[in-house]
Short mmCIF file of C-alpha atoms in Angstrom, two decimals:
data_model
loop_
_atom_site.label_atom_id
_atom_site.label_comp_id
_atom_site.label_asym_id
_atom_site.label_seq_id
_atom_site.Cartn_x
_atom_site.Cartn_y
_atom_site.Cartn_z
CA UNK A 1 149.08 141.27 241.00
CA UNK A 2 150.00 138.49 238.94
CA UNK A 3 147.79 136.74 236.22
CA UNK A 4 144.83 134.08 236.23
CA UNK A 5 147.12 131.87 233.96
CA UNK A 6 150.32 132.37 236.56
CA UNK A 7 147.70 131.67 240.03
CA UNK A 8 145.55 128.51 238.93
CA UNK A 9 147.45 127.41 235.51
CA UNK A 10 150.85 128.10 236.81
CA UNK A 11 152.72 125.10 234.60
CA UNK A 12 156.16 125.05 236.24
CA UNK A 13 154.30 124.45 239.81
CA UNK A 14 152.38 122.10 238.24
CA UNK A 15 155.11 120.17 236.82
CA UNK A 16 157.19 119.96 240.30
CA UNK A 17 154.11 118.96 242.14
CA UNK A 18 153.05 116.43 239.88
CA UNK A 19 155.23 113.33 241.35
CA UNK A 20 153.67 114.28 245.18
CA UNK A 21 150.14 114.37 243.76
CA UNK A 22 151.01 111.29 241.46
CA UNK A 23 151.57 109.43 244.78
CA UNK A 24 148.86 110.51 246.27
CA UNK A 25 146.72 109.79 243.41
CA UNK A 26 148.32 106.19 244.44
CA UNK A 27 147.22 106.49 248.15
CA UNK A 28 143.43 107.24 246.43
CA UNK A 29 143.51 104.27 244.12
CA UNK A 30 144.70 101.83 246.80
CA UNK A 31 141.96 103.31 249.34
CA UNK A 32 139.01 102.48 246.41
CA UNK A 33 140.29 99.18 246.21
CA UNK A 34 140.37 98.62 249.71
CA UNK A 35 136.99 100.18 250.36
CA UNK A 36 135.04 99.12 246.84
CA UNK A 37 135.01 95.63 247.31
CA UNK A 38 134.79 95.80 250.65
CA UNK A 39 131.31 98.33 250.72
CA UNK A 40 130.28 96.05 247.95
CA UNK A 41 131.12 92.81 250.03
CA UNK A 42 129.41 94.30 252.98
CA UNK A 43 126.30 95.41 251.22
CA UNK A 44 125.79 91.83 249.84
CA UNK A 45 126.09 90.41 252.91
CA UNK A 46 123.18 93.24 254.41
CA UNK A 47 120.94 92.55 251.08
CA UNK A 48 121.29 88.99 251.60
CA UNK A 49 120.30 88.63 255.23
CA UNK A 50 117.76 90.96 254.35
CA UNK A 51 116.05 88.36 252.57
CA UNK A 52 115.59 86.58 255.71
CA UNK A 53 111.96 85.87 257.16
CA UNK A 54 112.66 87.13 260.48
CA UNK A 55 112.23 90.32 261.44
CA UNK A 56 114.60 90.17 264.25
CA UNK A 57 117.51 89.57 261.76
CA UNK A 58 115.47 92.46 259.38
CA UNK A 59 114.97 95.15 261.70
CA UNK A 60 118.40 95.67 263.08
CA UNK A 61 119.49 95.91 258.91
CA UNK A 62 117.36 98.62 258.55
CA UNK A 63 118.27 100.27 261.46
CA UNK A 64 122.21 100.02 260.08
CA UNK A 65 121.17 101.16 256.09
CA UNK A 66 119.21 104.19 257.65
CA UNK A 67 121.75 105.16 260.15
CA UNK A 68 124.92 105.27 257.88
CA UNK A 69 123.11 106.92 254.74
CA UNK A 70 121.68 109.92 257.61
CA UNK A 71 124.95 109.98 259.25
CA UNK A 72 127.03 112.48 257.10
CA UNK A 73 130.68 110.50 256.02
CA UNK A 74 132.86 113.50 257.17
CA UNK A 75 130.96 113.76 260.81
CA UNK A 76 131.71 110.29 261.00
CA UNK A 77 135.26 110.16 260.12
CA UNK A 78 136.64 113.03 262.33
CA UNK A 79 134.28 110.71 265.06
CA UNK A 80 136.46 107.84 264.43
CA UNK A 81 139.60 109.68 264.10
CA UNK A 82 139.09 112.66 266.45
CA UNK A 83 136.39 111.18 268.84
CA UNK A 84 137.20 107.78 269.59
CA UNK A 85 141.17 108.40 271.11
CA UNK A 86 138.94 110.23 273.91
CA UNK A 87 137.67 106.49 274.97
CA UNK A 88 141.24 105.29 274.80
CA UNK A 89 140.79 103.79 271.02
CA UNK A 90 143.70 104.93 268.97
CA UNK A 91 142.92 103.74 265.72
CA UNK A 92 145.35 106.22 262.92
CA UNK A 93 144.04 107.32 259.95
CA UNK A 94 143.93 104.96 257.74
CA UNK A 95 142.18 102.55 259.77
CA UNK A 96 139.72 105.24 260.68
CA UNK A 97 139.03 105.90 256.58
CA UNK A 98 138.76 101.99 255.79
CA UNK A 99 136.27 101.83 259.07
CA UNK A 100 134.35 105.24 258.19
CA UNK A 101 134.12 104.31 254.53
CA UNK A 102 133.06 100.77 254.47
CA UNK A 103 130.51 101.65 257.44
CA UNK A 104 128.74 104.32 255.16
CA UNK A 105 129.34 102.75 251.43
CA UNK A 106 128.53 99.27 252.46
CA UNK A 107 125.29 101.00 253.70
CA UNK A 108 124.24 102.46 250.32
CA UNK A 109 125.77 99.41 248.65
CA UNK A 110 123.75 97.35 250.39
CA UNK A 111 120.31 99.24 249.77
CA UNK A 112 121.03 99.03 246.03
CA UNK A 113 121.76 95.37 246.05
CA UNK A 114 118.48 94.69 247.63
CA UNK A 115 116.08 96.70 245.45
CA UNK A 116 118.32 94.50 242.58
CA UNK A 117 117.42 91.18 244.21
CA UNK A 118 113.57 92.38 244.74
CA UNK A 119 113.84 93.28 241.47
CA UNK A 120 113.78 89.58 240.50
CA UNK A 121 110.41 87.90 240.14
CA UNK A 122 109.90 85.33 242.49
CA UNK A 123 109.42 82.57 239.71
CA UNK A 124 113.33 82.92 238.97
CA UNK A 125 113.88 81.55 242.31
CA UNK A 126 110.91 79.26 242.72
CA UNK A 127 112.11 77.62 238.96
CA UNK A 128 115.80 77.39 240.28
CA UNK A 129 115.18 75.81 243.27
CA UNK A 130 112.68 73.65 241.59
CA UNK A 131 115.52 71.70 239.53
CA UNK A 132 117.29 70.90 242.89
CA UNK A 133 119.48 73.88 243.02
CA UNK A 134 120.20 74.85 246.47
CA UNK A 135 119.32 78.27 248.09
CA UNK A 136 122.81 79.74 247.51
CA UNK A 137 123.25 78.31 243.98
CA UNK A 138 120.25 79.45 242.78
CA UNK A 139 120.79 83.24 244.86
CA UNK A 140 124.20 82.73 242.92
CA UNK A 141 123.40 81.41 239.25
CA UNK A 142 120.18 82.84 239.16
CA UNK A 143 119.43 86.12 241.22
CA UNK A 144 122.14 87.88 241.54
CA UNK A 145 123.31 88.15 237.75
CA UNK A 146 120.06 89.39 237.12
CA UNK A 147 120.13 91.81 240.27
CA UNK A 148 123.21 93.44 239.12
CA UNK A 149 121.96 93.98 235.79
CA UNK A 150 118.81 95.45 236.63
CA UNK A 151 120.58 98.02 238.98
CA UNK A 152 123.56 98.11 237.03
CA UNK A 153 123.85 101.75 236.96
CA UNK A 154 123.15 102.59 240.62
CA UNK A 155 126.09 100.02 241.02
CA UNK A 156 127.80 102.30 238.97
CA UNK A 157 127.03 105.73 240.05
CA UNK A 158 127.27 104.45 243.70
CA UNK A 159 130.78 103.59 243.08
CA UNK A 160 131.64 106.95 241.24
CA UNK A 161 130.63 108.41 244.83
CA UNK A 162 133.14 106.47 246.64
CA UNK A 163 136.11 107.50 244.44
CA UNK A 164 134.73 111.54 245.11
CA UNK A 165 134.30 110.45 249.14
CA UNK A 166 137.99 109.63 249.59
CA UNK A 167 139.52 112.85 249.18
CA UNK A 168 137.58 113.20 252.75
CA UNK A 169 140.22 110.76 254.01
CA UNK A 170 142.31 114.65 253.44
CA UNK A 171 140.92 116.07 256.89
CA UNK A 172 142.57 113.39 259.07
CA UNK A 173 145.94 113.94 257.24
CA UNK A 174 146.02 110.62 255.07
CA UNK A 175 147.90 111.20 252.25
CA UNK A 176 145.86 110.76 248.98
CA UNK A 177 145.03 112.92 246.39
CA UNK A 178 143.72 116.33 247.36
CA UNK A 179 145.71 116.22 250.63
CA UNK A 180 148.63 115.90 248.80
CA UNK A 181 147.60 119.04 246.38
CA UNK A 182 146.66 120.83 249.75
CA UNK A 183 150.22 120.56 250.94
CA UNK A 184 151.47 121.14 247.37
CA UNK A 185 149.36 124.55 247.57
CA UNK A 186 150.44 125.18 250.80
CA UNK A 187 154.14 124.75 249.78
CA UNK A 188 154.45 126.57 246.70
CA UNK A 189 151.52 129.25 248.19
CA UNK A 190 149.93 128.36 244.44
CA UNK A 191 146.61 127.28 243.97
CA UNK A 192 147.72 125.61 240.73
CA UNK A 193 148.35 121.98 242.64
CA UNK A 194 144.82 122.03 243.30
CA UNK A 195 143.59 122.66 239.73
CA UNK A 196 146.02 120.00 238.87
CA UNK A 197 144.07 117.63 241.36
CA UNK A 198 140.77 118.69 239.74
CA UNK A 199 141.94 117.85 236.46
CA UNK A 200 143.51 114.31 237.94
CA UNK A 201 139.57 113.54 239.45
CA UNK A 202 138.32 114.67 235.83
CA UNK A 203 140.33 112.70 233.87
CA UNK A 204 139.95 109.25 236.13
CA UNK A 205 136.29 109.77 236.42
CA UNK A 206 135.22 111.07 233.59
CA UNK A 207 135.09 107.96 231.39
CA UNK A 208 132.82 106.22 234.30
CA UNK A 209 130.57 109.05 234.34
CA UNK A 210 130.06 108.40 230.20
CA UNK A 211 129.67 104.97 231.02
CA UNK A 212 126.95 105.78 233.52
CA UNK A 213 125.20 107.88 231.32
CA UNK A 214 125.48 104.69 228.44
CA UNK A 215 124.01 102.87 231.15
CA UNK A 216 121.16 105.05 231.95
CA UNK A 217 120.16 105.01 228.53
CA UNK A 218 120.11 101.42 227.76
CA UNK A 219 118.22 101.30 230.99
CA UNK A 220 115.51 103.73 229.72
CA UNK A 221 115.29 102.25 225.85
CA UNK A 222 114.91 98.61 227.21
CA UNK A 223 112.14 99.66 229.36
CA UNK B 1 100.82 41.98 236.61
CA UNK B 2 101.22 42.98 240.23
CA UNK B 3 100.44 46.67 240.70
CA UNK B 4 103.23 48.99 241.43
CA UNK B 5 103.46 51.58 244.28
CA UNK B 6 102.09 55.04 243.20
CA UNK B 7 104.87 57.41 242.33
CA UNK B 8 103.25 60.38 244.20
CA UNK B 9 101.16 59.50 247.21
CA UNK B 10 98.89 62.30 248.79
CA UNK B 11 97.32 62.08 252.13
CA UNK B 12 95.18 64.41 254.29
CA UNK B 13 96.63 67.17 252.36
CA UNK B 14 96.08 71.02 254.03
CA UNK B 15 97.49 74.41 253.53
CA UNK B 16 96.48 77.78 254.64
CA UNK B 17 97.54 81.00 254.36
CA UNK B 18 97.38 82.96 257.71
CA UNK B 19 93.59 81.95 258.29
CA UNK B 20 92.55 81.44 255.16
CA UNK B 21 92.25 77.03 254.23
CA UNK B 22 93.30 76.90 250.75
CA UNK B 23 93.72 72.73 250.91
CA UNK B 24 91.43 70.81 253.33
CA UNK B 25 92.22 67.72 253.47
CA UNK B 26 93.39 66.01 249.97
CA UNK B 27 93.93 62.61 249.22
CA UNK B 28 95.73 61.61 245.94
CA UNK B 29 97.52 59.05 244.22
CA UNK B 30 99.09 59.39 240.74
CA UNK B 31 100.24 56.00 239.34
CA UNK B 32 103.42 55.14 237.03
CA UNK B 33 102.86 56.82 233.57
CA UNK B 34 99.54 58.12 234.42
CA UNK B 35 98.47 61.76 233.52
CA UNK B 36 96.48 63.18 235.66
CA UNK B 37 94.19 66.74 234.79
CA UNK B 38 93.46 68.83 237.43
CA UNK B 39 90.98 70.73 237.00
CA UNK B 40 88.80 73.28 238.76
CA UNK B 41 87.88 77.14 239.11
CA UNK B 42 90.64 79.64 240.18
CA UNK B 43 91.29 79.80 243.80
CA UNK B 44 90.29 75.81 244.42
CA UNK B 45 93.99 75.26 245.32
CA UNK B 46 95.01 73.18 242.40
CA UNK B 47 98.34 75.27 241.58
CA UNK B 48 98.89 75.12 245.63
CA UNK B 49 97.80 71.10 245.59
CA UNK B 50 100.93 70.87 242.76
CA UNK B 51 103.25 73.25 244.48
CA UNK B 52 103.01 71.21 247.48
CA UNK B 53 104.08 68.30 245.69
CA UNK B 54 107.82 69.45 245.55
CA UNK B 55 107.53 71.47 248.34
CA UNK B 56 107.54 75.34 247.38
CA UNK B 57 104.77 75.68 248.99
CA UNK B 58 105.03 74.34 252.75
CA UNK B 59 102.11 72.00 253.20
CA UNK B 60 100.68 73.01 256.88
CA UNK B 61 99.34 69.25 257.62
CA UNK B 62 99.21 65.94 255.87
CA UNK B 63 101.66 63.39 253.85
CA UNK B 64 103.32 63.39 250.92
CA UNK B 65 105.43 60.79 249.42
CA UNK B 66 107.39 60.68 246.24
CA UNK B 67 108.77 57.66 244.87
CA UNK B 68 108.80 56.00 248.05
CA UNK B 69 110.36 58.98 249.91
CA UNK B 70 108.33 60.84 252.77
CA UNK B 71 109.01 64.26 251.38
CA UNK B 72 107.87 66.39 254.37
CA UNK B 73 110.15 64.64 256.30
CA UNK B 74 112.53 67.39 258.17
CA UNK B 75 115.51 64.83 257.08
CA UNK B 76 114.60 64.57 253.95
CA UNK B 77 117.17 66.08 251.22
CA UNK B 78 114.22 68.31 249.25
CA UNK B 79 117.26 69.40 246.87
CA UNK B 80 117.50 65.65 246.08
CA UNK B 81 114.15 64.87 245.58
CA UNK B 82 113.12 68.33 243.34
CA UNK B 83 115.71 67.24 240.76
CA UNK B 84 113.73 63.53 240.55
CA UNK B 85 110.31 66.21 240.26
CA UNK B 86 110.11 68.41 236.89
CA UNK B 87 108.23 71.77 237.15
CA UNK B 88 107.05 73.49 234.38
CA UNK B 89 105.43 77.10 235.10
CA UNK B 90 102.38 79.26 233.32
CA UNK B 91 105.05 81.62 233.17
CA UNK B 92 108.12 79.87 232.13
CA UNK B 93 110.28 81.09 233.84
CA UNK B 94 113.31 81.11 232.32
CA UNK B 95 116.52 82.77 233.10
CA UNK B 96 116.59 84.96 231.11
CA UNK B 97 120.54 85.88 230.85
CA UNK B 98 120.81 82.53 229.81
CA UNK B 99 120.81 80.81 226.24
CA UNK B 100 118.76 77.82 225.82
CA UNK B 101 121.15 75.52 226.36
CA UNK B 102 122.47 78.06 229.14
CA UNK B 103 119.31 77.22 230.87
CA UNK B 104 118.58 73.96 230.47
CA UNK B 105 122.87 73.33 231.76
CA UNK B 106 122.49 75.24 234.95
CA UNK B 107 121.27 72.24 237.15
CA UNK B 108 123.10 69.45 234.97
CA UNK B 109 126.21 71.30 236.10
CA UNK B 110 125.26 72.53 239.46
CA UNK B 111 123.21 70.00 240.87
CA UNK B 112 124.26 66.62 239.18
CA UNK B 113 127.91 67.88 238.50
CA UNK B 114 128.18 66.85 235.01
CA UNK B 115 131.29 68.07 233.10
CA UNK B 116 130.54 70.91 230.65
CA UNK B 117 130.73 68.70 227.33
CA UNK B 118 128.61 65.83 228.58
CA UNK B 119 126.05 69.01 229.95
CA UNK B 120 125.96 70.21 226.10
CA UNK B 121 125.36 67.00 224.88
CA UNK B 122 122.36 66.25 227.43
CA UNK B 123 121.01 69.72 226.96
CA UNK B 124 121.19 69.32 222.99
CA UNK B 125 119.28 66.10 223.29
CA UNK B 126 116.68 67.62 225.46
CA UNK B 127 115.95 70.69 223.78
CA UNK B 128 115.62 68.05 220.83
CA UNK B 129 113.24 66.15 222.32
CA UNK B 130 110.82 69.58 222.23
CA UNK B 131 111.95 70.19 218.32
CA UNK B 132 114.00 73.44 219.19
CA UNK B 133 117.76 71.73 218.20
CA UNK B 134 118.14 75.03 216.45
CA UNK B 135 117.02 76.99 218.99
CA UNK B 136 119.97 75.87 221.86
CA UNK B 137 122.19 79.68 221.83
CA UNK B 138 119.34 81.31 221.83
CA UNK B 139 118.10 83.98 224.71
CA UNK B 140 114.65 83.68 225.87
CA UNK B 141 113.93 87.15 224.74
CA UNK B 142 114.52 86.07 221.20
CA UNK B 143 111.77 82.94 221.66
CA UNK B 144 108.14 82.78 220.90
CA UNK B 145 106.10 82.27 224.09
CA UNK B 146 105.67 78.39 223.33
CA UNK B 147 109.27 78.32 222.29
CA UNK B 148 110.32 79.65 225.68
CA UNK B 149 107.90 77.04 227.23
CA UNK B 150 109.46 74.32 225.71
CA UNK B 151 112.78 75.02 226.98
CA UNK B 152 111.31 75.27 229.86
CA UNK B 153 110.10 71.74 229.45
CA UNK B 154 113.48 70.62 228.00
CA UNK B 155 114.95 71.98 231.47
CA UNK B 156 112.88 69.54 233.58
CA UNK B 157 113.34 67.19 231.33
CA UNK B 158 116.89 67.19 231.28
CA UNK B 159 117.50 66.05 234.95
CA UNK B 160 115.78 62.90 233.58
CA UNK B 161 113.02 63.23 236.41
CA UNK B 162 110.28 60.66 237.56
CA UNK B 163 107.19 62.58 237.03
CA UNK B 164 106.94 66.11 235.92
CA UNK B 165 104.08 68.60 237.13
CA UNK B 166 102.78 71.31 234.80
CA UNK B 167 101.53 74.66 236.16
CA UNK B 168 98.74 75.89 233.96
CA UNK B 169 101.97 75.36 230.88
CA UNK B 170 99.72 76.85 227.96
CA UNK B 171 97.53 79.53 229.89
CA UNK B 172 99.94 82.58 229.17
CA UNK B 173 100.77 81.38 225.54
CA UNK B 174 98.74 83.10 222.51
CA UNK B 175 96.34 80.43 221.42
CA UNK B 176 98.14 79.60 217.84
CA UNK B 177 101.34 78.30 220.01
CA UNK B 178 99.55 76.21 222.46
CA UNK B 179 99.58 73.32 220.02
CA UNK B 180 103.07 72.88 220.10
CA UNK B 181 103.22 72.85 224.03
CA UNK B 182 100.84 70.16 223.91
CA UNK B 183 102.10 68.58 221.39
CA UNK B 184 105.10 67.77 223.53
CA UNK B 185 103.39 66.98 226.62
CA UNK B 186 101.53 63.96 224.03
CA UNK B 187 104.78 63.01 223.19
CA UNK B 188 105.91 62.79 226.71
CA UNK B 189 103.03 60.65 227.34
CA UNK B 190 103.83 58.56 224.88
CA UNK B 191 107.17 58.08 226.52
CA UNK B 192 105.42 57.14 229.44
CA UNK B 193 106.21 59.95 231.82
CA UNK B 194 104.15 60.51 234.66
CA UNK B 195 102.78 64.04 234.56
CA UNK B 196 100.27 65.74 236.73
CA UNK B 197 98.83 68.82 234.84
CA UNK B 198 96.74 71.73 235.92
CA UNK B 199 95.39 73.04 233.22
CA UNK B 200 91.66 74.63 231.43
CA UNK B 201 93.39 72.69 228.13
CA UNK B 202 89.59 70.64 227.75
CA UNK B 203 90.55 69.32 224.52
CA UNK B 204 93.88 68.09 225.63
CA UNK B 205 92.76 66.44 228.47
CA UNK B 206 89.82 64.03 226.84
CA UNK B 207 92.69 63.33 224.54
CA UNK B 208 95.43 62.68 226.48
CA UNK B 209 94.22 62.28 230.52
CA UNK B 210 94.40 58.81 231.95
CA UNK B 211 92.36 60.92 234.75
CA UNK B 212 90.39 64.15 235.53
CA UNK B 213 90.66 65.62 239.32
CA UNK B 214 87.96 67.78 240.18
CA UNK B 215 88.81 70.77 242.32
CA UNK B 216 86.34 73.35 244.49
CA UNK B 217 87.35 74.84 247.85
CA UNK B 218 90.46 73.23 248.08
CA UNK B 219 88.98 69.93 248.04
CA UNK B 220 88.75 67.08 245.58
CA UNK B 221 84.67 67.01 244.50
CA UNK B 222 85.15 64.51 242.06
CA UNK B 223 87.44 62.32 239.94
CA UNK B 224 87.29 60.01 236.93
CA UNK B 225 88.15 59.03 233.20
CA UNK B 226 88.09 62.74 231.50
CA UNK B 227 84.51 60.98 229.17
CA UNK B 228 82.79 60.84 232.86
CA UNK B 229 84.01 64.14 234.45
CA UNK B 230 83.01 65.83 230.97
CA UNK B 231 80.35 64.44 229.88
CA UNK B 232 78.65 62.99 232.78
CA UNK B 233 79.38 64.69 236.09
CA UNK B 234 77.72 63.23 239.26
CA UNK B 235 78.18 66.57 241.61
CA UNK B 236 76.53 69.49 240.61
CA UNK B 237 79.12 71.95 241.58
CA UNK B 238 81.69 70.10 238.64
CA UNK B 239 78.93 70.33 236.43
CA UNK B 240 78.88 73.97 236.52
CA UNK B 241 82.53 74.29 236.23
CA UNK B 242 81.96 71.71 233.13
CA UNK B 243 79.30 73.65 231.63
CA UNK B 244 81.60 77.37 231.88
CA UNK B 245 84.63 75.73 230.10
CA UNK B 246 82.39 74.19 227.39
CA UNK B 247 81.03 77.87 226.54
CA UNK B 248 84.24 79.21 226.98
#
């Protein structure tokens, strides 16, 4: 039987995998910045209208936050991917992941932004608009800079999330990260691809999860 | 001298909340230069009577015109007219990621489109005008309560406006920086800016009020020089009110 070392640490697999999982490290990087701003863009949009005074506009925001946070991401990827083709909608699998993902981050994004916004006392608005500034300027100038800072780390850790959620996108066969470590593994029958994936997560990650933790503290002392 | 038209014009004034009348019916008009104290226990509707005036609070009946224009008119611009209406708050509020200067800028730049340096130059002038030149890259956080105040002021003042209304300014200050507050308010007065101020400030307004508005029950009881309000009230119910500042 060989060694731990030779199994998980086994360098000369690692070294002829690492180009594949470099490009699918690529694949995972181009899928956050597809699905980042675009949660983040969407959860504006669903904080925003939640400001409205209508509950008809209100309710059916709720109804979308609550839904997609309940709704586990994997159950509703293989829907999209797996499910959908069964109602004649062929959609691949990288339009699946960009639909799946921005359907459940733009969801959490979007409860985060709001608490941020009610986080702002009403006189920031109310003195805003007072000097002429319109609705959207003062929501602009005003509110938001101060709603971002106040939830500043949920923005944070929220995002940290998204980078973990796409190695998901792995299960309908789009080629990031950890599928590409999968097939690696399954190639050299070496687990060692995989540990080189962990370490890949680690090292991108890692200095956003210090960040985070900055954040949280500055949070806490200025409280 | 002919007389000129009031600058705010008040008519048949109401405002509720879901049942409750918090206005009933207020008539007012606040000349050219004049200051006008309003003054009155807590829950008459003076702060709603002045938030009405610029329209953050949605007057439910009534007429209100500013400078000529009929601000409750649906084609009115309201963004247009606030910037010709200062508002200064009990609670300042300042932004507070913004400097001084940062704050007082915001509307210069947003609303009357001025070009950064000519901005600075009116915000420097402004927060000059409430003795805090020094004070202009500083962060509210980092100002005294009548400091932060002032900017506050200087921000209102800034858009050059026609009459400016004052929240309760000095009732959230610590009583040694209330001075300077009102110290600038006397100097606008002096300047001849029309002001209507809601305010307990007693002192300040036998000093300084062209005119004391009685308020009970969101109506006006009674109204007159600040020497007859104070010290000879005709309705019993401002007499009261009188009587509690006095010992206060």
């Amino acid at each position: 039987m060989p060694g731990f070392a030779e199994t998980f640490l086994n360098l000369a697999i690692m070294q002829a995998a690492l180009p594949y999982l470099l490009q699918g490290l690529w694949t995972t990087l181009l899928l956050v910045a597809l699905v980042v701003p675009l949660g983040i863009a969407g959860g504006l949009a669903v904080a925003l209208l939640y400001r409205s005074p209508r509950r008809r506009v209100r309710w059916p925001l709720i109804l979308y936050v609550d839904f997609f946070r309940a709704f586990p991401p994997l159950v509703l990827l293989i829907f999209l991917y797996a499910g959908l083709p069964f109602a004649g909608l062929e959609i691949g699998a990288f339009t699946a992941v960009a639909i799946g993902f921005f359907l459940n981050t733009s969801a959490y994004y979007g409860e985060v932004l709001r608490a941020g916004i009610e986080s702002v006392p009403r006189g920031q608005m109310e003195a805003a608009r007072s000097t002429g500034l319109s609705a959207g300027r003062a929501m602009a100038w005003v509110i938001l800079p101060q709603a971002v800072r106040n939830v500043l780390p949920d923005l944070v850790g929220n995002t940290l999330e998204v980078v973990k959620l796409t190695s998901l996108a792995s299960v309908v066969a789009l080629p990031e990260l950890l599928f590409a470590a999968r097939q690696a593994q399954s190639l050299t029958y070496n687990p060692s691809p995989i540990v080189l994936a962990a370490v890949i997560y680690f090292v991108l990650l890692w200095p956003f999860v210090r960040l985070l933790s900055r954040l949280e503290h500055r949070m806490l002392a200025a409280r | 001298m002919t007389r000129e038209p009031p600058v705010l014009s008040i008519r048949g004034l109401r405002k509720s909340f879901g049942a409750v009348e918090v206005l009933r019916g207020i008539d007012l008009d606040v000349q050219p230069r004049e200051l006008v104290f309003v003054i009155g226990p807590s829950g008459s509707g003076k702060s709603t009577l002045l938030r009405c005036c610029n329209r953050l609070e949605e007057p439910s009946n009534g007429s209100i015109h500013f400078d000529g224009t009929d601000i409750l008119s649906p084609r009115t611009d309201i963004n247009a007219v606030r910037r010709r209406i200062g508002m200064v708050f009990q609670n300042f509020n300042l932004y507070p990621h913004m400097t001084a200067a940062g704050n007082v800028m915001l509307a210069l730049r947003q609303v009357l489109k001025k070009d950064r340096r000519e901005a600075e130059a009116i915000a420097g002038e402004a927060l000059a005008r409430v003795g805090l030149a020094d004070k202009r890259g500083a962060y509210p956080n980092e100002l005294s309560g009548g400091q932060q105040q002032r900017v506050a002021i200087a921000r209102a003042l800034a858009l050059e406006p026609k009459a400016v209304l004052f929240d309760e300014p000095t009732s959230a200050l610590d009583p040694e920086l209330v001075g300077s507050v009102l110290q600038v308010m006397r100097d606008l007065r002096q300047a001849g800016m029309t002001m209507v101020v809601v305010s307990h400030e007693m002192g300040f307004a036998r000093a300084a009020a062209d005119r004391v508005v009685f308020m009970d029950q969101g109506e006006i009881v009674e109204q007159g020089p600040p020497d007859t309000v104070f010290g000879a009230p005709r309705h019993a119910r401002t007499r009261a009110f009188v009587e509690q500042i006095v010992r206060h």
